[in-house]
Short mmCIF file of C-alpha atoms in Angstrom, two decimals:
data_model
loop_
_atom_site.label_atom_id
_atom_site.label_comp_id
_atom_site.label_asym_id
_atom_site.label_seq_id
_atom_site.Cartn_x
_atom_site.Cartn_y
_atom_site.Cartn_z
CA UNK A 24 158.18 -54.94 89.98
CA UNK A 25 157.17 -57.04 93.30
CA UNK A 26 160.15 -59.29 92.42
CA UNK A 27 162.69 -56.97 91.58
CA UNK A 28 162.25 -55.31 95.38
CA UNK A 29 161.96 -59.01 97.03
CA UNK A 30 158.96 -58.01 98.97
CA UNK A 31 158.64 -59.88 102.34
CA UNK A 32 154.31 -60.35 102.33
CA UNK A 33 152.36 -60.09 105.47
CA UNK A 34 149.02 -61.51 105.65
CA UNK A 35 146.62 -58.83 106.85
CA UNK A 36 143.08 -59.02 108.54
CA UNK A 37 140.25 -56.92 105.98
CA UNK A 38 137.52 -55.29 107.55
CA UNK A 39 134.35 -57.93 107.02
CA UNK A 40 132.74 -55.61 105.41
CA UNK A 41 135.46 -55.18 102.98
CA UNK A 42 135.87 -58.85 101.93
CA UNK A 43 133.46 -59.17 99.52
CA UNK A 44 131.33 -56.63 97.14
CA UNK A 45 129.23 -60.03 96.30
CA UNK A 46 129.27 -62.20 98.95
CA UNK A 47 126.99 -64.94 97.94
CA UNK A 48 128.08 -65.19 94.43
CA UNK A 49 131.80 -65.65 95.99
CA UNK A 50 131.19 -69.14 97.61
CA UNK A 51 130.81 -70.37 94.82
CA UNK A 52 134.12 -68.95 93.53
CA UNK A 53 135.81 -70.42 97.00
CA UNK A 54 134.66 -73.25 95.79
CA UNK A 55 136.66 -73.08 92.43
CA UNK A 56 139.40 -71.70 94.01
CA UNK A 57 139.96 -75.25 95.77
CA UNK A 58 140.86 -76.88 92.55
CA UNK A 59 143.38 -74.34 91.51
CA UNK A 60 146.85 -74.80 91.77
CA UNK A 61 148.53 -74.81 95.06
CA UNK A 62 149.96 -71.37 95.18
CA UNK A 63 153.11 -70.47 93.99
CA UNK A 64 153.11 -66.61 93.93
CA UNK A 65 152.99 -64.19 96.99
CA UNK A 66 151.75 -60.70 96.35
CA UNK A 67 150.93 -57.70 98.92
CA UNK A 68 147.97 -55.40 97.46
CA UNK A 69 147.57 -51.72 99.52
CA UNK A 70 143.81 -51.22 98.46
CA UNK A 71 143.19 -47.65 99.06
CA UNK A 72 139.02 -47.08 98.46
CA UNK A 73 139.15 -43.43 99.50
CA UNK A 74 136.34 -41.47 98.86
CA UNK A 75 132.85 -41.76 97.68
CA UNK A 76 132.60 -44.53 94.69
CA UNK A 77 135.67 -45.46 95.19
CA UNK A 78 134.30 -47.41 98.23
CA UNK A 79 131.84 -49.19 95.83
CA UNK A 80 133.71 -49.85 92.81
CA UNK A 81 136.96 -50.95 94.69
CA UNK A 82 135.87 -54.55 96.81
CA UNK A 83 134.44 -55.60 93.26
CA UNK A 84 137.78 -54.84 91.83
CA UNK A 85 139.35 -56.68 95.03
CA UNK A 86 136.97 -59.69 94.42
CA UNK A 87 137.69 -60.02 90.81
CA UNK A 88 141.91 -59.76 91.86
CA UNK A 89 141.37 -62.38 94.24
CA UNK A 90 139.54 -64.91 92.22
CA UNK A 91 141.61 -64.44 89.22
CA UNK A 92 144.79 -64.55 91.00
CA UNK A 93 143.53 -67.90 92.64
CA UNK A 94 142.95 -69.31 89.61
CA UNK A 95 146.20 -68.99 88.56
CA UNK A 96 147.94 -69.94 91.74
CA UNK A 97 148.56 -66.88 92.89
CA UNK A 98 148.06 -65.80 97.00
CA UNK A 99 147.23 -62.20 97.12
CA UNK A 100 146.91 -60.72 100.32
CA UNK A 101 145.16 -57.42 100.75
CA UNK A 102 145.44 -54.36 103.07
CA UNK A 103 143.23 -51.54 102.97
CA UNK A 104 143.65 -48.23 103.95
CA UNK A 105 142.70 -44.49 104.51
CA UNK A 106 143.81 -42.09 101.64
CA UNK A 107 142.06 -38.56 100.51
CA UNK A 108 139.09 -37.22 102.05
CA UNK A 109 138.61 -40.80 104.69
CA UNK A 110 142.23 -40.27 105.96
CA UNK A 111 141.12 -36.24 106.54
CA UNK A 112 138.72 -38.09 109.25
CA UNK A 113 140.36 -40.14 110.79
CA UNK A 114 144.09 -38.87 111.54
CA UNK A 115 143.25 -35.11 109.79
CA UNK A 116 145.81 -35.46 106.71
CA UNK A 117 145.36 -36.94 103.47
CA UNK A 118 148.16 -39.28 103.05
CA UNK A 119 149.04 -40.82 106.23
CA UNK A 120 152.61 -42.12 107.08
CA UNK A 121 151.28 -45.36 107.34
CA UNK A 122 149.46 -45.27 104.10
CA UNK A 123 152.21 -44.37 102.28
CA UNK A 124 154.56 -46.45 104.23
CA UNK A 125 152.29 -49.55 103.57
CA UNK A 126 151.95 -48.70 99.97
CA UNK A 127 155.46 -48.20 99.39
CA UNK A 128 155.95 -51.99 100.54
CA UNK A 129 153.29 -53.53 98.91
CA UNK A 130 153.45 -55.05 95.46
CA UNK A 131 150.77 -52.97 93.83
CA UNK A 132 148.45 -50.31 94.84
CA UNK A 133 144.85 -50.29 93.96
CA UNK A 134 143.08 -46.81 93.93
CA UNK A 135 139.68 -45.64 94.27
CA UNK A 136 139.27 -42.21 94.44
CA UNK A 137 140.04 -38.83 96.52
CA UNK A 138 137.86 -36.11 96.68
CA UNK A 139 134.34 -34.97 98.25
CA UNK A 140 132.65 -31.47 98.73
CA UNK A 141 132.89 -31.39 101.93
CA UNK A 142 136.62 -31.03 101.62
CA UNK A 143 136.40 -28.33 98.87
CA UNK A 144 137.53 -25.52 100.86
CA UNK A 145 140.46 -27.14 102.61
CA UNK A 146 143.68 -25.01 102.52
CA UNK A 147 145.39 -26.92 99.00
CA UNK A 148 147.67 -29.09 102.06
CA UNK A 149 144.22 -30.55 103.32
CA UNK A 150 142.42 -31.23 100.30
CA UNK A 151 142.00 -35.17 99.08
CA UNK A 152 143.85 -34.54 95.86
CA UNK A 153 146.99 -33.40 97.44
CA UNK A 154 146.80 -37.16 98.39
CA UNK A 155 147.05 -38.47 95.00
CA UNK A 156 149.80 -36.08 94.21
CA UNK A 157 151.65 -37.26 97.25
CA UNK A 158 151.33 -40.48 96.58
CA UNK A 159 152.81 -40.59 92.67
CA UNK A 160 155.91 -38.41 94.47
CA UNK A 161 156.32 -41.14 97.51
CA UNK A 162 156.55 -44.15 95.22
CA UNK A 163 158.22 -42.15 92.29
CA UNK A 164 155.42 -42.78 89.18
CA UNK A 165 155.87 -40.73 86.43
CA UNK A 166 154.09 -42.84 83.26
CA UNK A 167 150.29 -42.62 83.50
CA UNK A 168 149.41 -46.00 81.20
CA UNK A 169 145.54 -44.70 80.01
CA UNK A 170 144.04 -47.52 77.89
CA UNK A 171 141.33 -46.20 75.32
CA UNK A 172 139.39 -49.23 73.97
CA UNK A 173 135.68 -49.32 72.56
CA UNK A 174 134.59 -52.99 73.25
CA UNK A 175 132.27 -54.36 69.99
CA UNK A 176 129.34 -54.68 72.59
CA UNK A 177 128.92 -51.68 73.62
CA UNK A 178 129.42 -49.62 70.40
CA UNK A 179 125.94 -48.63 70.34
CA UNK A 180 126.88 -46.56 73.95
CA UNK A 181 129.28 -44.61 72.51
CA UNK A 182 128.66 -40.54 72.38
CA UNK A 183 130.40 -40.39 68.72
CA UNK A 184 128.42 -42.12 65.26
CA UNK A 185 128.60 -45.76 65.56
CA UNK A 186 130.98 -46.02 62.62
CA UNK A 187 133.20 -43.28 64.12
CA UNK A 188 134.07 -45.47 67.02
CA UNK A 189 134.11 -48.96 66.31
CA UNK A 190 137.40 -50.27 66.05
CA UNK A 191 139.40 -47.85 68.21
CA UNK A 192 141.80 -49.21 70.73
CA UNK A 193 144.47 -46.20 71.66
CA UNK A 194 146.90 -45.85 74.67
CA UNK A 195 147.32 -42.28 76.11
CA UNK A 196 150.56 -41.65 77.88
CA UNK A 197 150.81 -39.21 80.39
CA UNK A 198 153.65 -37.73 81.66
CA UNK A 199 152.90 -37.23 85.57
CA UNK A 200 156.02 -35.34 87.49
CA UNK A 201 156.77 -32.35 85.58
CA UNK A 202 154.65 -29.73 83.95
CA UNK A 203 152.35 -27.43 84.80
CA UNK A 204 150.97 -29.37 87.63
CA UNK A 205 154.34 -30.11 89.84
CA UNK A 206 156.48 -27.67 88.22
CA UNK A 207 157.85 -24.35 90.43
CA UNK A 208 157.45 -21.47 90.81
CA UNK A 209 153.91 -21.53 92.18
CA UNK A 210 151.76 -19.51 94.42
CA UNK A 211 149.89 -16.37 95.17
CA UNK A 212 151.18 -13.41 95.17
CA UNK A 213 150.18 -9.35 95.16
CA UNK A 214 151.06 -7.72 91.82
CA UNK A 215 152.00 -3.33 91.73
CA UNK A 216 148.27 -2.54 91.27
CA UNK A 217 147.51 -4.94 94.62
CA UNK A 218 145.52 -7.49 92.75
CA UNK A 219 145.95 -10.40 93.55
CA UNK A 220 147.69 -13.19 91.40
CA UNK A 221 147.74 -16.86 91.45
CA UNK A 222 150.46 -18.35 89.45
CA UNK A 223 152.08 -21.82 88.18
CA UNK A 224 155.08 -22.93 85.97
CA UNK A 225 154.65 -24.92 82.20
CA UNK A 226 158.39 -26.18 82.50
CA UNK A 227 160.17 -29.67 81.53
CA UNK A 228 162.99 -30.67 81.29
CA UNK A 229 165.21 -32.87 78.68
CA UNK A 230 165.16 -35.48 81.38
CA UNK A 231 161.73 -35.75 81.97
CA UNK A 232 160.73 -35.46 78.49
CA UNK A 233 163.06 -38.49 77.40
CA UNK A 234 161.88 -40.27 80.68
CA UNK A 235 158.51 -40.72 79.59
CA UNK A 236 159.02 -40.59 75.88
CA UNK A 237 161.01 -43.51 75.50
CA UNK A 238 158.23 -45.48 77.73
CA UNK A 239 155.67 -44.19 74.95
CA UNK A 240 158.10 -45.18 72.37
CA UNK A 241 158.44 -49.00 73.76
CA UNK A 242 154.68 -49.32 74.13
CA UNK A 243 154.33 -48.20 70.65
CA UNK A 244 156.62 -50.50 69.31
CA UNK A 245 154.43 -53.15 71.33
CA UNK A 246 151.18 -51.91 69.62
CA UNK A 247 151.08 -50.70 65.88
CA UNK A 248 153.97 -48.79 65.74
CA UNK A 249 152.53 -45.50 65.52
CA UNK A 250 153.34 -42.75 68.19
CA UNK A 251 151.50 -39.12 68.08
CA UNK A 252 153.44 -36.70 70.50
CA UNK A 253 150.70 -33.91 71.62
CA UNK A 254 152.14 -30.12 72.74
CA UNK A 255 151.29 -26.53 72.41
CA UNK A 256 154.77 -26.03 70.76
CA UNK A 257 153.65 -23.26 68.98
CA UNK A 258 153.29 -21.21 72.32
CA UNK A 259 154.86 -22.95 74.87
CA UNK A 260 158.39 -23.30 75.64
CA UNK A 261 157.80 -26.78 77.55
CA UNK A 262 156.05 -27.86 74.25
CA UNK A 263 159.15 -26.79 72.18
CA UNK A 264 161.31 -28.59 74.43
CA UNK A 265 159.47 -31.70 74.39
CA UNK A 266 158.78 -31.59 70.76
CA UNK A 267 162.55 -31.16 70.22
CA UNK A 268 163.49 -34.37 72.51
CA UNK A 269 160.56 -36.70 71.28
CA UNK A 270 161.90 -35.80 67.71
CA UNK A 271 165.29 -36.65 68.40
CA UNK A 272 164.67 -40.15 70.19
CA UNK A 273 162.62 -40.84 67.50
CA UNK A 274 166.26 -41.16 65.39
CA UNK A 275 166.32 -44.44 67.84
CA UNK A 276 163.28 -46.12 66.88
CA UNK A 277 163.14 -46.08 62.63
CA UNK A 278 160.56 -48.88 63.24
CA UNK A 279 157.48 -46.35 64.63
CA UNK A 280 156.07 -43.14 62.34
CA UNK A 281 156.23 -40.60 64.70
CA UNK A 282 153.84 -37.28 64.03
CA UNK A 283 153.14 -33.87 66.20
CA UNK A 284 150.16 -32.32 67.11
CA UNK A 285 148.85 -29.38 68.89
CA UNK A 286 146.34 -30.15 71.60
CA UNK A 287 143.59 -28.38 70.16
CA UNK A 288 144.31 -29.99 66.56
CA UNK A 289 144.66 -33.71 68.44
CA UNK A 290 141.58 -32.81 70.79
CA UNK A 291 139.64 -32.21 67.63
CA UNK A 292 140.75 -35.48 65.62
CA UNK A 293 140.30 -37.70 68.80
CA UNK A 294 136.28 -37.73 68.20
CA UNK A 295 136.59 -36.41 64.70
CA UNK A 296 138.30 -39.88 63.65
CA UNK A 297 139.88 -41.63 67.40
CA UNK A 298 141.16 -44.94 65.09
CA UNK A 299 143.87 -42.53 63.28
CA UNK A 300 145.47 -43.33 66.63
CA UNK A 301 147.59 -46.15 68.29
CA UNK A 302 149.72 -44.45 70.95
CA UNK A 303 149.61 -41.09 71.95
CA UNK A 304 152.31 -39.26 74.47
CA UNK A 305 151.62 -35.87 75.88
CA UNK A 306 152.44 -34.20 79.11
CA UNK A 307 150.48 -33.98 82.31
CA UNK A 308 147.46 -31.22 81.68
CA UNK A 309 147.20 -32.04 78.62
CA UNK A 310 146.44 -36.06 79.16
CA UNK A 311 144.60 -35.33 82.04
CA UNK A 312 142.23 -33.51 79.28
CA UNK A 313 142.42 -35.43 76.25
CA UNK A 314 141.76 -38.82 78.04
CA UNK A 315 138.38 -37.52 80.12
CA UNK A 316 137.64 -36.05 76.39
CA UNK A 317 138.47 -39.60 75.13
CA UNK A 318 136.12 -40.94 77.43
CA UNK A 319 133.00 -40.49 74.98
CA UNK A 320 134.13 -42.51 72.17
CA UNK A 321 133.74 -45.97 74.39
CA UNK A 322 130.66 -44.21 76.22
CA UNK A 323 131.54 -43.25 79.95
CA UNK A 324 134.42 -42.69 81.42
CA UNK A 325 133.22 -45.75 83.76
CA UNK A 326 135.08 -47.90 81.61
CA UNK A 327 138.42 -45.92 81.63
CA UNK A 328 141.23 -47.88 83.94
CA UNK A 329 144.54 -46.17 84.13
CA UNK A 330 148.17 -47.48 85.75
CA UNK A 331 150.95 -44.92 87.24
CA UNK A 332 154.16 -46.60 86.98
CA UNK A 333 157.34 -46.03 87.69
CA UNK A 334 160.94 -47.63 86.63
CA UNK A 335 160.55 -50.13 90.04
CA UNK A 336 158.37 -50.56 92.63
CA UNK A 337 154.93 -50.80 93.15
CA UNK A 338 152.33 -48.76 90.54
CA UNK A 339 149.11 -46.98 91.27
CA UNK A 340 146.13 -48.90 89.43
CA UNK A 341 142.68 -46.48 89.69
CA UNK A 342 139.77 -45.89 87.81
CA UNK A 343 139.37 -42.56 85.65
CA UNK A 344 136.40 -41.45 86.75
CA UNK A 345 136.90 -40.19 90.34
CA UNK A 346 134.47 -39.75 93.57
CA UNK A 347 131.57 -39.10 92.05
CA UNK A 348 129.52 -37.68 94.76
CA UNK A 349 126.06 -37.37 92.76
CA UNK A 350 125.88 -41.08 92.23
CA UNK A 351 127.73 -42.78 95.47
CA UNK A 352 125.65 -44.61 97.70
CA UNK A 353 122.80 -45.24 95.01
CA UNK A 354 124.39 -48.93 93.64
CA UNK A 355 124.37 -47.43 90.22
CA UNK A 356 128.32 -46.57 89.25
CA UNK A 357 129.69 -48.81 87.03
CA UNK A 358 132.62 -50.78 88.50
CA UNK A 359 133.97 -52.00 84.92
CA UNK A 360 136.64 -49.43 85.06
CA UNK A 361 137.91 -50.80 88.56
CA UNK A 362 137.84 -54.00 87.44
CA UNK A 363 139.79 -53.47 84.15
CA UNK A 364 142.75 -51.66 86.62
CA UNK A 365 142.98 -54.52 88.37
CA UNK A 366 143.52 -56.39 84.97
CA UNK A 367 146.45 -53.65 84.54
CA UNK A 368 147.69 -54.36 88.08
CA UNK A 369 148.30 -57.96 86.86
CA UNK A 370 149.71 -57.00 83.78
CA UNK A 371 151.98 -53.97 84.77
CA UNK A 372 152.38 -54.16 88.33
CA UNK A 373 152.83 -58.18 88.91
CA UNK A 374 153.30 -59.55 85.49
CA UNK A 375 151.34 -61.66 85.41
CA UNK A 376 149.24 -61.69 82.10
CA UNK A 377 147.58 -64.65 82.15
CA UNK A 378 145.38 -63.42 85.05
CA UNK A 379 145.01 -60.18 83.26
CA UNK A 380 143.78 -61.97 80.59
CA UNK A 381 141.16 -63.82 82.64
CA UNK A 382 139.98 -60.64 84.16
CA UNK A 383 139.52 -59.27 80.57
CA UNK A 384 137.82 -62.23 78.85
CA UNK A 385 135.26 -62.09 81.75
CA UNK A 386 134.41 -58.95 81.35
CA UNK A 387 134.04 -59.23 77.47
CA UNK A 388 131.52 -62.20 78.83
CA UNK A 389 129.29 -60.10 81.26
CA UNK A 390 129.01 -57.71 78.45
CA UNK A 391 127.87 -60.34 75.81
CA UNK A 392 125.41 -61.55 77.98
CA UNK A 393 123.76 -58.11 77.87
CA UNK A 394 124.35 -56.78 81.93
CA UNK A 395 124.60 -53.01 81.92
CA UNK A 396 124.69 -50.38 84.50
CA UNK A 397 122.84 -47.04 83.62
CA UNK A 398 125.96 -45.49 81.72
CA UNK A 399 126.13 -47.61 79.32
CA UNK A 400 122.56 -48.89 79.32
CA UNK A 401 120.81 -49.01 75.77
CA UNK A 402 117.87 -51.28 74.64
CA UNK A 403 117.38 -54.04 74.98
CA UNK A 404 119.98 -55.10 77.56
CA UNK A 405 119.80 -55.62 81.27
CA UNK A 406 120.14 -53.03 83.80
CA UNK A 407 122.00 -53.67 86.73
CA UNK A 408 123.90 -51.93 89.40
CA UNK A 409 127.47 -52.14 90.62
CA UNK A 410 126.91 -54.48 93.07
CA UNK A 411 124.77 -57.23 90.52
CA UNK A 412 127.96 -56.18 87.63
CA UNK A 413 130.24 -57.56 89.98
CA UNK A 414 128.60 -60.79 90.83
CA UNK A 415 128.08 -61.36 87.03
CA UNK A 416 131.67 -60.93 86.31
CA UNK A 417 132.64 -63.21 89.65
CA UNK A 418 130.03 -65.80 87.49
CA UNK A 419 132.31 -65.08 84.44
CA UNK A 420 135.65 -65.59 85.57
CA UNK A 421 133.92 -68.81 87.11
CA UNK A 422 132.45 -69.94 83.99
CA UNK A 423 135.80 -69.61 82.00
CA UNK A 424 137.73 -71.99 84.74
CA UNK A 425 137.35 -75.01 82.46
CA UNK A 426 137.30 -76.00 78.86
CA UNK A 427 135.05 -78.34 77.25
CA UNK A 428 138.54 -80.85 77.61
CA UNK A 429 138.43 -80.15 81.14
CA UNK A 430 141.59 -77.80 81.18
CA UNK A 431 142.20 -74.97 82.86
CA UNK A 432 141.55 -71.87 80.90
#
């Protein structure tokens, strides 16, 4: 993506208190960062905290991007700014020109959240979440990438019997610019009797169906080789539509076993028996459901990264979980999720797996040497908060810099 548009990179100043999530563990990763390769790699990252955790989980995210990327000999230079409830503030919309503007020329953009109480009532123009909608139009995302993985460590957290979820690794696909959620006619309206009626439109069309299915059909070819396309076809003319086109792309790919199910048949089997499934490719309501539902079999959805992506440009990268007004401000939200978008922000946005990789192995580190925050905290391991997670996974990626051989791993 950032090479296909030739991005020209400008090197912007980050608020202090931005810089760092864990300042003191970072000099030490300076430190490290001194015997990396000179850089060879520029890369523009619009980091758009938003609203409540997002300010919390995001500069651990940013930390773990940065230290990675240096590692690898990569330069990433970050610029943050106002999106969802914080833009309502400060310029009273909640996608600034400039946000967008800045995003669309960046490399990558790396999400927090939108969304607060306070901002409930807004007319639907002034609420944060018109933000996030805006922003998948403006850079033209239509594949939500939603990674399902229960890592070995932290099977005992899960929500489903142990030997229910161990083993599953799935990838929901989400379609994001058609459905019931961007589709017209919409409104409110005053029916004969004078109630009055709020109304949306279920439509796709052939286009958008084979859009996004023949992303799910790639990525499944990637993975095991086995796609499950999710509708309502039995109701829903949408559903019939897109059962119809996934059906007849699937004539181009005799390498992946393709099956059908109904949402409320595939909601059921995704915590009767999640490891049936590899890929799964469903429309935009019905992913946005099925992958908060999926969200118990790891244990919280504050492990759940997701990418937007379109067919060029730069991607969205955000945590699952959203603002999460009960717990901001406390230290206790898990950053993992954050963290593991920025490993798909390597991967999908820059391509550049290796530093995904890095990002993913320290991780898997910090969680076999027992740190926990409270979602996922069972006997026996150590409590921390966000803040303390992201130092230990700073430690990690440290840690992992050099072999026994001294090589860089």
């Amino acid at each position: 993506m950032a090479g296909a548009l030739g991005l020209h990179v400008i090197s912007t100043q980050i608020p202090v208190a931005f810089i760092s999530a864990t300042k003191q563990t970072f000099k030490r990763a300076s430190a490290i960062r001194c015997a990396a390769n000179t850089p060879k790699k520029r890369y523009t990252i619009a980091v758009l905290p938003g609203d409540g955790v997002g300010n919390e989980v995001i500069p651990v995210a940013v930390d773990a991007l940065r230290l990675a990327g240096s590692l690898e000999g990569l330069d990433l230079r970050f610029e943050e700014l106002p999106i969802g409830g914080a833009a309502l503030d400060l310029v009273g919309v909640p996608l600034p020109e400039e946000t967008l503007t800045k995003a669309k020329n960046s490399d990558a953009v790396l999400l927090g959240a939108v969304g607060w109480p306070k901002w409930d009532n807004n007319p639907k123009h002034l609420k944060p979440i018109t933000a996030l909608l805006q922003l998948r139009a403006g850079l033209e995302v239509f594949s939500n990438l939603r990674p399902i993985t229960v890592f070995p460590q932290l099977v005992n957290s899960t929500y489903l019997r142990k030997e229910t979820a161990e083993g599953v690794d799935l990838m929901i696909i989400r379609e994001l610019t058609g459905g019931i959620y961007n589709a017209h006619p919409r409104g409110f309206t005053t029916n004969e009797q004078g109630d009055e009626v709020g109304f949306c439109t279920e439509s796709y069309s052939a286009s958008e169906v084979d859009h996004i299915a023949r992303v799910a059909f790639d990525i499944a070819k990637q993975r095991r080789s086995k796609l499950c396309s999710v509708d309502k076809a039995t109701i829903l003319e949408g559903s019939m539509l897109w059962r119809k086109r996934v059906t007849a792309m699937a004539l181009e790919y005799p390498e992946v076993e393709v099956s059908h199910l109904l949402i409320d048949t595939a909601a059921m089997d995704l915590v009767r028996y999640p490891r049936q499934f590899d890929t799964i490719l469903t429309g935009v309501m019905f992913g946005d459901i099925l992958s908060d539902l999926a969200a118990m079999i790891p244990g919280s959805v504050g492990l759940l990264p997701s990418a937007a992506l379109g067919d060029s440009g730069p991607g969205i990268f955000e945590p699952v979980h959203g603002s999460a007004p009960k717990h901001y401000g406390k230290d206790t939200v898990n950053p993992l999720a954050a963290v593991l978008s920025a490993a798909m922000l390597f991967r999908y946005g820059l391509k550049e797996e290796n530093a995904a990789k890095r990002i993913e192995k320290a991780v898997s580190d910090v969680l076999d040497r027992g740190f926990r925050t409270r979602d996922i905290h069972t006997p026996g391991t150590t409590l921390v908060g966000c803040k303390r997670m992201g130092e230990e996974i700073l430690r990690s990626l440290d840690a992992r810099v050099f072999a026994s051989n001294g090589s860089l791993v």
